[in-house]
RNA sequence: GCUGCUGUAGCUCAGUCGGUAGAGUGCGUCCUUGGUAAGGACGAGGUCAUGGGUUCGAAUCCCAUCAGCAGCUCCA
């Protein structure tokens, strides 16, 4: 007999081989039917395994997970991934299984399968899954040692599983499998007791993926689905997704005429329409004021810079693929540049030219004015490159500015600096261009031309901590000003195993320790992400979710001990010697494009008064009141408000409806009565009719709300920044 | 960039078996002159993303290109 302690403290006696299901049954049949899994000592476990296998603790501290618990839903979703895999294996030949974890409310499974699965196939897969659920066979767990497991997976023709056991699971002596009817899968579990519990599921979409997330590995087909214990919950979830799509900034951006993207202008190049531009300008004014208060100085830099500048900074080789190609003073430059790349042994996207191709290149270069005799046609690749480099250097090469830091570094350097001048804080709304992969572009959230609310701080090593702290404070201040409080801070650090980072380990250690310390002191919860740092230093990023739950980086603060070295930045210390400053990169908004894009979704297009592009609309009751309406609008405009009048010959109801649909914060209804008393009937978008008040009272009310930057947010987003990202039930 | 899907009026979409286009909304004009979420009539608008091919005939079938969407990968 074993003793089991339930969450209410009661202790019950059971047979030695009792399972959580047996315990549930001991309480009631209904409970047993609803039990999907169990939790012992913080770990989710199978409800159908003997408790003695699961823990040495006595009495066994057991918590049952029923169909009402969110943790149970995750277990069921993973079981659903197995059910889907089983259905697909019944319908297709030669299905290779990869991984099938749970991610939030969804699950997926990656398949190695020659036949492409398309949306049209979903109904038949779902039908097969329904059959499996109806059959309601149990999930059975068994274990094998390494050699047996490898042999077993080989016999099943599951080579990806074999590979994973050999490489990824090299330290596992014993491995578990789950069987469900004819379907067996290497899996850590846990699972629901039987397939019959997966009552409501839906296949959502199919997409490409790669084995172990590496593009150089074979590509797989990933099928996504979602599942709930209850059909109503599933329907509610699908409804929620549809609702979320309505606040998509791309949808609202076009409906509210905030921005547009035109293929002839270029992919990822955002055109700010007047209303979007008004929001942006308001935010820029807001932060400019704050920067002045905090001792920042404005600067401006041009949109291009010589390639040598980025060679000095170290950016050029690192980000070659995500920059627009250099602009050359002479058109031959492009050719020479390409030629050099072809001869570069590290460049695998282009091949060295054969003799005939090389002759053509040389002819072209000669036409363009280079001396062909210089070129060692029969020489080594290195000799050739040396000559080509010389040619390349004979002319100017410019880069469309991919970042502002090198420009600001040169501005720091332009003036002799004393320790008394530090910190120097140079701020600029810097427009930069990055050739992001076409598949990455997303409305305003990921673009190829963006304006950072950038600044670079140059300070003494002693000042770093305080400056970093103040900068974090600024980011928090900015986010709070717009009511964006649902964010997550990510500390991106160096991956010790990688060689892409510049600077000594000591500097990195030092910088990361400082960041950690200040973040902790600021009371900010943060998660550390090794390998996510910039090549020049660690950073603290503020992450926010969009309407569909995808995470985006907004504000960022980055520590940099490397660029000052590369640019040999100095200041004169107290000791009259030259010292090296430390650089802090920071952008509280991140970029204006992404920030405004996120704000559109955050407010679902309904901006608070201080940000709304159209703050007030005056609605005359009929044409008889048009003149008074125009007069009211003029007076409000003089008070600094963005006002329009609706002079359509439509009924008041229709005008109100239009204004509500356009998400205008305040409507002022004016008719003969108001005109007579110099009054307005105020209607708030959220609170509705507020009644008639004198013009002066209304102006005072609106002015207060605007100046206080009051946030009135009605509909919150479905996705929270702290939501669990992924639950891996796979090994 | 990769995998899959999509592209018809400003927007949301319909268009059957291949027979050269339709709705709602928005827009314009006129009527209507009103009191807190849709008054009525008429009208304008499309080289069916672009370029090829198959066919007597293509929005519809095939190929390519471009763009968009989802995911993957990437993100200074």
PDB file of N, CA and C in Angstrom, chain A residues 62 189 441 504 678:
ATOM      1  N   UNK A  62       0.084  14.496  -4.635  1.00  0.00           N
ATOM      2  CA  UNK A  62      -0.539  14.377  -5.952  1.00  0.00           C
ATOM      3  C   UNK A  62      -1.582  15.457  -6.199  1.00  0.00           C
ATOM      4  N   UNK A 189       6.799  12.694 -23.264  1.00  0.00           N
ATOM      5  CA  UNK A 189       5.504  12.775 -22.605  1.00  0.00           C
ATOM      6  C   UNK A 189       5.396  14.036 -21.777  1.00  0.00           C
ATOM      7  N   UNK A 441       9.637  40.970 -44.140  1.00  0.00           N
ATOM      8  CA  UNK A 441       8.955  42.259 -44.113  1.00  0.00           C
ATOM      9  C   UNK A 441       7.552  42.088 -43.563  1.00  0.00           C
ATOM     10  N   UNK A 504      37.383  41.721 -25.819  1.00  0.00           N
ATOM     11  CA  UNK A 504      37.878  40.667 -24.931  1.00  0.00           C
ATOM     12  C   UNK A 504      36.762  40.113 -24.052  1.00  0.00           C
ATOM     13  N   UNK A 678     -23.390  80.070 -27.580  1.00  0.00           N
ATOM     14  CA  UNK A 678     -21.955  79.815 -27.675  1.00  0.00           C
ATOM     15  C   UNK A 678     -21.596  78.537 -26.920  1.00  0.00           C
TER      16      UNK A 678
END
